[in-house]
Short mmCIF file of C-alpha atoms and ligand atoms in Angstrom, two decimals:
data_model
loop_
_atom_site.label_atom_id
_atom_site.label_comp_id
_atom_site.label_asym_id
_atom_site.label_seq_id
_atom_site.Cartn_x
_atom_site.Cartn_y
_atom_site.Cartn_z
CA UNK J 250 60.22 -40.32 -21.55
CA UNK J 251 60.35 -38.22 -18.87
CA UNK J 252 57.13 -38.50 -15.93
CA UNK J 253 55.28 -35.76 -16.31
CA UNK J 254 55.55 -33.80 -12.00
CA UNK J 255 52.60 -30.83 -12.93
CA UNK J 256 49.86 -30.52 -10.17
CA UNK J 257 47.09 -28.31 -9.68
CA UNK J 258 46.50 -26.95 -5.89
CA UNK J 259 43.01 -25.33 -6.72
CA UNK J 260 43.50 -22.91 -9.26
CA UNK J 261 47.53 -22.51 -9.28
CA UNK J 262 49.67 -24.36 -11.51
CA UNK J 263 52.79 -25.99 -10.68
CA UNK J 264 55.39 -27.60 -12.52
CA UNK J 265 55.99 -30.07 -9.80
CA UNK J 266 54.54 -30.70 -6.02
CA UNK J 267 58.17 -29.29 -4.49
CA UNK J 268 57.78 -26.00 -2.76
CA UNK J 269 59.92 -24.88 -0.08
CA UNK J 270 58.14 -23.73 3.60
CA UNK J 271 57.78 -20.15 5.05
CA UNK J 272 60.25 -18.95 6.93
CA UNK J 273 63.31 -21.82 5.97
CA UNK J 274 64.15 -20.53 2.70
CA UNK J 275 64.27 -16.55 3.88
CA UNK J 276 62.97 -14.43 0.70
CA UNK J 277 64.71 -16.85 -1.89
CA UNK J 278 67.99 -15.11 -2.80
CA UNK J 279 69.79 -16.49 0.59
CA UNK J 280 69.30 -19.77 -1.34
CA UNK J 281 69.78 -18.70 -5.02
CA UNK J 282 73.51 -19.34 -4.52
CA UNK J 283 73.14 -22.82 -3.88
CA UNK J 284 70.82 -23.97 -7.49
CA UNK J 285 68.80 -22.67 -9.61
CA UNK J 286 65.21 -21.83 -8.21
CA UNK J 287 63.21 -22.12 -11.19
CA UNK J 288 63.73 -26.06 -10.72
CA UNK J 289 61.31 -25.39 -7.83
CA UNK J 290 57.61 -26.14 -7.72
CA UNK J 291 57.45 -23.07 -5.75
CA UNK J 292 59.15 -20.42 -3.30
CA UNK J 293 56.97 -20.03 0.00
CA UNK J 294 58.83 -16.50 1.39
CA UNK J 295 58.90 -15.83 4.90
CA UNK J 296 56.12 -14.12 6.75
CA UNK J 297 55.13 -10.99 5.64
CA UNK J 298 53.18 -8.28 8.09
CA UNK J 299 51.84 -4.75 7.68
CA UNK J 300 55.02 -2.94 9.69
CA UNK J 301 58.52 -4.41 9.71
CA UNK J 302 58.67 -7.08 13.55
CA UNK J 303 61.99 -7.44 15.34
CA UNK J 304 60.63 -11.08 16.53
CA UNK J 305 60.98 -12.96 19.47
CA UNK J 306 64.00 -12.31 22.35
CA UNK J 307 67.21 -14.78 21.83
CA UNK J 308 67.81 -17.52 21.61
CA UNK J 309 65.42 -18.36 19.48
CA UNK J 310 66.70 -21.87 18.08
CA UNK J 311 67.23 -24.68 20.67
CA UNK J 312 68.36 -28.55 19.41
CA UNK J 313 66.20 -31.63 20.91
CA UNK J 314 66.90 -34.85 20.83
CA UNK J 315 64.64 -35.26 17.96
CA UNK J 316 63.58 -31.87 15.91
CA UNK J 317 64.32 -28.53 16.02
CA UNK J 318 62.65 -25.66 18.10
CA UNK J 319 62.13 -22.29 17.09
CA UNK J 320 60.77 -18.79 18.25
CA UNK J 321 61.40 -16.55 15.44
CA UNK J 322 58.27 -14.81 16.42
CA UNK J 323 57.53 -13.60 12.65
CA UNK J 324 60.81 -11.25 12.25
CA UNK J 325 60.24 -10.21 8.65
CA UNK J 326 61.20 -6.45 6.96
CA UNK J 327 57.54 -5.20 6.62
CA UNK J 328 55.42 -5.09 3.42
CA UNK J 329 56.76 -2.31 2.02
CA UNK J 330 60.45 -3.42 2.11
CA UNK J 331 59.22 -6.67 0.97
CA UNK J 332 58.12 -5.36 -2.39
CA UNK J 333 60.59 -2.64 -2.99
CA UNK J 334 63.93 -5.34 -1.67
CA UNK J 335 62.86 -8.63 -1.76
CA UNK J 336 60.07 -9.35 -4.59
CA UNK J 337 61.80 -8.19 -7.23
CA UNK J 338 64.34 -10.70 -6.82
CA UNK J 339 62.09 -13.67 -7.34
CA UNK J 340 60.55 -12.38 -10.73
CA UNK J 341 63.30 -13.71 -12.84
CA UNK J 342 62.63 -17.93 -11.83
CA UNK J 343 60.43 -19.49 -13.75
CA UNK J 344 57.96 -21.28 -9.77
CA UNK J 345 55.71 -20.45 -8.24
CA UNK J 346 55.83 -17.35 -5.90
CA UNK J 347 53.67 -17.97 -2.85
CA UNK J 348 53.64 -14.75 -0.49
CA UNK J 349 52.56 -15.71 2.91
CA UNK J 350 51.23 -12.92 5.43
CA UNK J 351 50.26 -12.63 8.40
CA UNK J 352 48.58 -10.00 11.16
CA UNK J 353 47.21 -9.23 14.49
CA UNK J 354 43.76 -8.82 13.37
CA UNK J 355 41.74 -9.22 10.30
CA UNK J 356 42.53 -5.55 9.63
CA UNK J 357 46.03 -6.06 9.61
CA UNK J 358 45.66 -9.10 7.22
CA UNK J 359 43.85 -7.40 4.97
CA UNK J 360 45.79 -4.21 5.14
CA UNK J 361 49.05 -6.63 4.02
CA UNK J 362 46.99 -8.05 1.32
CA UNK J 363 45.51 -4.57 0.17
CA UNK J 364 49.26 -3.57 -0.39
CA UNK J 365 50.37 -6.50 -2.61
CA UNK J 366 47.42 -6.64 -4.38
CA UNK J 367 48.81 -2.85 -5.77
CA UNK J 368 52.31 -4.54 -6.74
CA UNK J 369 52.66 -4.74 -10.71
CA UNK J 370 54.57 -7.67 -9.78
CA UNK J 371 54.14 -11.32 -9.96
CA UNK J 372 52.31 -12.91 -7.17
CA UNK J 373 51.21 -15.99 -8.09
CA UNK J 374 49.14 -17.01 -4.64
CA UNK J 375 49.17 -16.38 -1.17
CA UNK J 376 49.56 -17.98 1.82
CA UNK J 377 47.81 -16.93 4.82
CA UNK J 378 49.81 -17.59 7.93
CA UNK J 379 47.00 -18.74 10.50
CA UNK J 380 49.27 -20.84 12.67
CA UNK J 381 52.35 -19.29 13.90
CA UNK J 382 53.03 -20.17 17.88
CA UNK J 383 55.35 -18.21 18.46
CA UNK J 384 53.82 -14.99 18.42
CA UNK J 385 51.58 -13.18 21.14
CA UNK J 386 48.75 -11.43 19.55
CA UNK J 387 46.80 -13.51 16.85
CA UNK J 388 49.14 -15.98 14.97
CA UNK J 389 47.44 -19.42 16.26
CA UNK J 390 44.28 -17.91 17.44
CA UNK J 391 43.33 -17.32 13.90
CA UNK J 392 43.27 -21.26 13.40
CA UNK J 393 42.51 -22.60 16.34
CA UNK J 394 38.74 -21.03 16.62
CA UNK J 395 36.46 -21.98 13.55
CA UNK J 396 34.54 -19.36 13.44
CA UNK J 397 37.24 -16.93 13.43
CA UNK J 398 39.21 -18.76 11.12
CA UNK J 399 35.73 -18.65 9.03
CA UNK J 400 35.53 -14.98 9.37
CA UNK J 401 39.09 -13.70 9.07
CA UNK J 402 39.01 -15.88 5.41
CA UNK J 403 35.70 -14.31 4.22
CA UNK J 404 37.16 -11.13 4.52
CA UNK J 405 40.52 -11.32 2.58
CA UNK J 406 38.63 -13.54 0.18
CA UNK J 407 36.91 -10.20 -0.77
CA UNK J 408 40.64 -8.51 -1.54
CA UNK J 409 42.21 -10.50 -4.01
CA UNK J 410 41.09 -13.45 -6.80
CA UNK J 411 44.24 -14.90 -6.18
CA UNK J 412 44.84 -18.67 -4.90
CA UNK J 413 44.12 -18.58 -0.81
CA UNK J 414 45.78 -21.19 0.79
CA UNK J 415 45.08 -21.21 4.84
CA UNK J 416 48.12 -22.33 6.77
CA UNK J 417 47.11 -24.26 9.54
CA UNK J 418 48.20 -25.39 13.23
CA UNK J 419 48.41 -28.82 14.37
CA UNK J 420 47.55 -27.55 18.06
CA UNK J 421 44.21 -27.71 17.95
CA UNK J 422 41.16 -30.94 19.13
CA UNK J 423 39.85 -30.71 15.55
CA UNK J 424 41.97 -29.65 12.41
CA UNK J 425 39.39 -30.90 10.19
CA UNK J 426 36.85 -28.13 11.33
CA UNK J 427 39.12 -25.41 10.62
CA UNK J 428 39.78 -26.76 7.54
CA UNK J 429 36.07 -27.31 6.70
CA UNK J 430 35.39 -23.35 7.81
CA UNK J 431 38.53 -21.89 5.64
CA UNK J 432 37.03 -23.83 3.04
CA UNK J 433 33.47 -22.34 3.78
CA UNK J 434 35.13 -18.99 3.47
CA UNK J 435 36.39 -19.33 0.33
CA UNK J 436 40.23 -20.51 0.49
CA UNK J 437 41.51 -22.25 -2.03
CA UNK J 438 43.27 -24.73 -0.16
CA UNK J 439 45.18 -25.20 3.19
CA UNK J 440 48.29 -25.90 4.20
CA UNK J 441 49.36 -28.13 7.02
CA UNK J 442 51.19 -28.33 9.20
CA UNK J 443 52.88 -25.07 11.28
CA UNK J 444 55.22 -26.28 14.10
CA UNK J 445 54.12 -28.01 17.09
CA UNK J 446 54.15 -26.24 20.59
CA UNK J 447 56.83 -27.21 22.20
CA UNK J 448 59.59 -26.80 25.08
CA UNK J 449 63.24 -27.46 26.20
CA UNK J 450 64.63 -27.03 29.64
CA UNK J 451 68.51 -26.80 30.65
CA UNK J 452 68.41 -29.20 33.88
CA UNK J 453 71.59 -27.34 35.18
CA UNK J 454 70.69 -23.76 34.65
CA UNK J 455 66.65 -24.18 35.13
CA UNK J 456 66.21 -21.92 32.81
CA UNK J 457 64.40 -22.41 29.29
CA UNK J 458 66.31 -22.53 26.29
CA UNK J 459 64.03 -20.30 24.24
CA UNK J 460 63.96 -16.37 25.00
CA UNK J 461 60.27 -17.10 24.47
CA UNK J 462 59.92 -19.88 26.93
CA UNK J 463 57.71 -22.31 24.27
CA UNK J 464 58.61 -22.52 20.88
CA UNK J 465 57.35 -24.32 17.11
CA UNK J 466 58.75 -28.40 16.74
CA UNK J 467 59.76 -28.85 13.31
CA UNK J 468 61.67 -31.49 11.29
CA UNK J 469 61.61 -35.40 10.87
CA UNK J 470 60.40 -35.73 14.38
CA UNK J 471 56.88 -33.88 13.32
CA UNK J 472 56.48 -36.13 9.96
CA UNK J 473 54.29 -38.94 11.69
CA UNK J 474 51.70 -35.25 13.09
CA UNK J 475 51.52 -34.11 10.02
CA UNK J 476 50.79 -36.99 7.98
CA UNK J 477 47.82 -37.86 10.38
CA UNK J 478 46.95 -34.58 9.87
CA UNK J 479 46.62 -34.42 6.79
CA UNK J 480 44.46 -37.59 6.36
CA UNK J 481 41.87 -35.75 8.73
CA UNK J 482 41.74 -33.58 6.38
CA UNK J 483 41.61 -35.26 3.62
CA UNK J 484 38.33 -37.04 4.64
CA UNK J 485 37.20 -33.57 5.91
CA UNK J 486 37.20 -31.22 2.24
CA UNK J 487 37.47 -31.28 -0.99
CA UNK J 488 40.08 -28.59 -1.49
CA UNK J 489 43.56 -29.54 -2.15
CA UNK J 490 46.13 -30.03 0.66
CA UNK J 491 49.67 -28.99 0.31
CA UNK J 492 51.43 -31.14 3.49
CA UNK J 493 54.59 -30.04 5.59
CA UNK J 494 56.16 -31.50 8.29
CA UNK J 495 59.50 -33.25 8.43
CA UNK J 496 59.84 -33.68 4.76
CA UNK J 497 63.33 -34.37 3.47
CA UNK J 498 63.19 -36.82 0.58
CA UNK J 499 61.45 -37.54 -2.29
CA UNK J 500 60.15 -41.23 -0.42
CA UNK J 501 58.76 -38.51 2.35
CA UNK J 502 56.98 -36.55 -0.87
CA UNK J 503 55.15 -39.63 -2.44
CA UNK J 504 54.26 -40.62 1.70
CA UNK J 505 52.19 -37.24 1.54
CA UNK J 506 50.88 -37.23 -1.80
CA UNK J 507 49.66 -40.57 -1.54
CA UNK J 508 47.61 -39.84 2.36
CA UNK J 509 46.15 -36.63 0.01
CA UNK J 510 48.55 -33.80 -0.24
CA UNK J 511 48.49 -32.41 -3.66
CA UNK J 512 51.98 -31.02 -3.16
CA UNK J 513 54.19 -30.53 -0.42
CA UNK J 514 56.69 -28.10 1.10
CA UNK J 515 60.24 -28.27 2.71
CA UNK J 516 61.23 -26.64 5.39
CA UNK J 517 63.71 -27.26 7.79
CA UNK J 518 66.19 -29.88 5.74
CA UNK J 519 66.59 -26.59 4.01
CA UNK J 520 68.69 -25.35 7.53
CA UNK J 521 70.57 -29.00 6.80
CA UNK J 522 71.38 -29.33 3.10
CA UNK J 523 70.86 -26.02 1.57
CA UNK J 524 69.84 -27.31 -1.97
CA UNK J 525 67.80 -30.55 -0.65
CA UNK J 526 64.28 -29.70 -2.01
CA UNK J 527 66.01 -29.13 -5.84
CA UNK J 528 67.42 -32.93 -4.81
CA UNK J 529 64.34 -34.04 -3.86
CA UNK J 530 62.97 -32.88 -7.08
CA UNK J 531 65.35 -34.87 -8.97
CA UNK J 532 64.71 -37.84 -6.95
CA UNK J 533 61.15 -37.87 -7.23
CA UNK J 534 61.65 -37.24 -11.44
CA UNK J 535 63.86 -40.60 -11.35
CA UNK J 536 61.56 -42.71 -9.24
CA UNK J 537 58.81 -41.90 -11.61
CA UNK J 538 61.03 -42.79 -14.57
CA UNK J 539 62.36 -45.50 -12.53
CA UNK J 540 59.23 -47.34 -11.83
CA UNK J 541 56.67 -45.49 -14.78
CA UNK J 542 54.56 -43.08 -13.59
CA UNK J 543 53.66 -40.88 -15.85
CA UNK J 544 51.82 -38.80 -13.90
CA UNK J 545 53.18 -37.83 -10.01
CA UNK J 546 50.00 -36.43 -9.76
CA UNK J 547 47.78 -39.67 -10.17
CA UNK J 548 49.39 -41.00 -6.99
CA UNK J 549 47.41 -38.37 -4.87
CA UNK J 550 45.43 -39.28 -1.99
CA UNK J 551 45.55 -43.39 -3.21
CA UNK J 552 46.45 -44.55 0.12
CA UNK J 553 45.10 -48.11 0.36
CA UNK J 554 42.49 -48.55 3.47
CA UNK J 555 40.54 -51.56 4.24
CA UNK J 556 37.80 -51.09 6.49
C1 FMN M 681 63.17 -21.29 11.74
C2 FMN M 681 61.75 -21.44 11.27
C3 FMN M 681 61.02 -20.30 10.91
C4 FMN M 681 59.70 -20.42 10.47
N1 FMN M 681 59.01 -19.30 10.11
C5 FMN M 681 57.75 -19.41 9.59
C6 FMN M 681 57.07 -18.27 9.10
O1 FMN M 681 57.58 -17.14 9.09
N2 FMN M 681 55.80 -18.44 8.62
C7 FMN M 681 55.19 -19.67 8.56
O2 FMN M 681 54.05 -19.76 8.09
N3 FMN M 681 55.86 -20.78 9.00
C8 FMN M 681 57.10 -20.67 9.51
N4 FMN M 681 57.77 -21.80 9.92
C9 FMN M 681 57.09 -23.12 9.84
C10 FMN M 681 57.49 -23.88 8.57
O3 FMN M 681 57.08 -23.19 7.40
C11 FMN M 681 56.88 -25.31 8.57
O4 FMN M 681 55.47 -25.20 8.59
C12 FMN M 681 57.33 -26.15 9.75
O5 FMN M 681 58.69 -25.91 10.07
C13 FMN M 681 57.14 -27.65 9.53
O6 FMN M 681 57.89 -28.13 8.45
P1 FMN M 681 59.35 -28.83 8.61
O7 FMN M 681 59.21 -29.88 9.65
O8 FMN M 681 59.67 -29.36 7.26
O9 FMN M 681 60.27 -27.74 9.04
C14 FMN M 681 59.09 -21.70 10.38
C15 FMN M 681 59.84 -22.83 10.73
C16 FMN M 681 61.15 -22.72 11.16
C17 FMN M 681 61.91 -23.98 11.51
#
């Protein structure tokens, strides 16, 4: 018998806990040549804002000696190109499609959310991209204040009934009191974590090798943040988590589900081996079988603590 990978975040179903992480897997058809999608949990697409954003100066990728820094500063084709070029595509797999948007104010969030709330098409939740480092205007100030982070999630809880999920940053004091206002607000559930802020310098040159100067820490390297960060929340809300950071096999998904993520999304092994999340899928379906768990989703948040 086959274990059975379903899990609930809040409200929205999914076949298993494998999604794949904003702005790694492009809108989904960059990847469709590699496996089928609809083996997915779910497809996270790339930021979406009100007007179409050039992003960030190059370079905008720089290697470290452990993860990978980026300053894509929220390039993405707009809202309207989004759903006329790039939704339509993802109709025809049978996951999860998880539109996550962003803006420079609570107008502009709303005003992206207003739009594809008038699609016909499917939308099956969003994600609300609190978090992003790299950008000037808004992107981590909407998580890294409470009460803004409170307010900016009251409002677009007002546009749709469609699952919120509140992206959050890891550079903040207290991740557990954003999470407890988006919560407050209404979200459905977060998800954590973004990148961390970080930096690399050419010795020779003196010169920065991001455009932007700073950039967002991603990969293995950030797996040990995010895990920790995930456990503050844990204690901190009731709503389900859905972790990131550094994920990149199906040992790294059961890590997270059992600290308290209800699922889990993979981002930057996605750059390495195109087709590694439908892998890690597989994996985690043989493990189950393997060792007979029926259920994936009985492992979550059963870390062992004595105190
Ligand atoms: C090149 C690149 C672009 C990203 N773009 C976005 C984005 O548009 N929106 C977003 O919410 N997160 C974005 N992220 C953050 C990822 O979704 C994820 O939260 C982060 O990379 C940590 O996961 P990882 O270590 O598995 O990559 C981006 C990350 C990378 C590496």
């Amino acid at each position: 018998m086959s274990a059975d990978l379903q899990v609930a975040v809040g409200p929205l179903a999914l076949k298993n806990p494998v999604l794949v992480a904003s702005g790694t897997f492009g809108y989904g058809e960059e990847f469709a040549p590699y496996f089928d999608l609809s083996i997915l949990g779910g497809v996270v697409t790339k930021t979406i804002t009100l007007e179409p954003r050039a992003g960030n100066p190059p370079p905008r990728i720089a290697e470290t000696t452990a993860g990978m820094l980026n300053s894509i500063g929220l390039a993405n084709v707009g809202v309207e190109a989004f759903i006329r070029d790039k939704l339509p595509f993802l109709q025809q797999f049978s996951t999860a499609i998880i539109v996550n948007v962003a803006g420079r104010s609570a107008e502009e969030f709303q005003a992206v959310l207003r739009r594809l709330e008038e699609s016909e098409l499917r939308i099956d939740a969003y994600e609300l991209n609190y978090s992003c480092p790299n950008v000037k205007e808004g992107g981590m100030a909407f998580s890294a204040n409470p009460h803004v982070a409170h307010a900016v999630t009251s409002t677009l809880r007002k546009v749709t009934t469609r699952p919120l999920i509140a992206k959050l940053t890891p550079n903040v004091t207290n991740i557990a009191e954003i999470a407890r206002a988006v919560a407050e607000a209404g979200a459905d559930a977060v998800s954590a974590i973004n990148t961390l802020l970080g930096m690399a310098v050419d010795y020779r040159t003196r010169r920065p090798k991001l455009g932007s100067i700073v950039g967002g820490l991603s990969g293995p390297a950030i797996k040990p943040v995010a895990l920790a960060k995930v456990w503050e929340i844990k204690k901190a809300v009731d709503i389900p988590i859905i972790g990131i950071g550094g994920i990149q096999s199906y040992e790294d998904v059961l890590e997270f589900m059992i600290v308290g993520a209800s699922a889990v999304q993979v981002g930057t092994a996605n750059f390495v081996v195109p087709d590694c999340a439908a892998r890690i899928v597989r994996d985690l379906e043989k493990y189950c079988d393997q060792e007979g768990i029926s259920r994936v989703a009985d492992l979550i948040g059963t870390l062992q603590v004595s105190t």
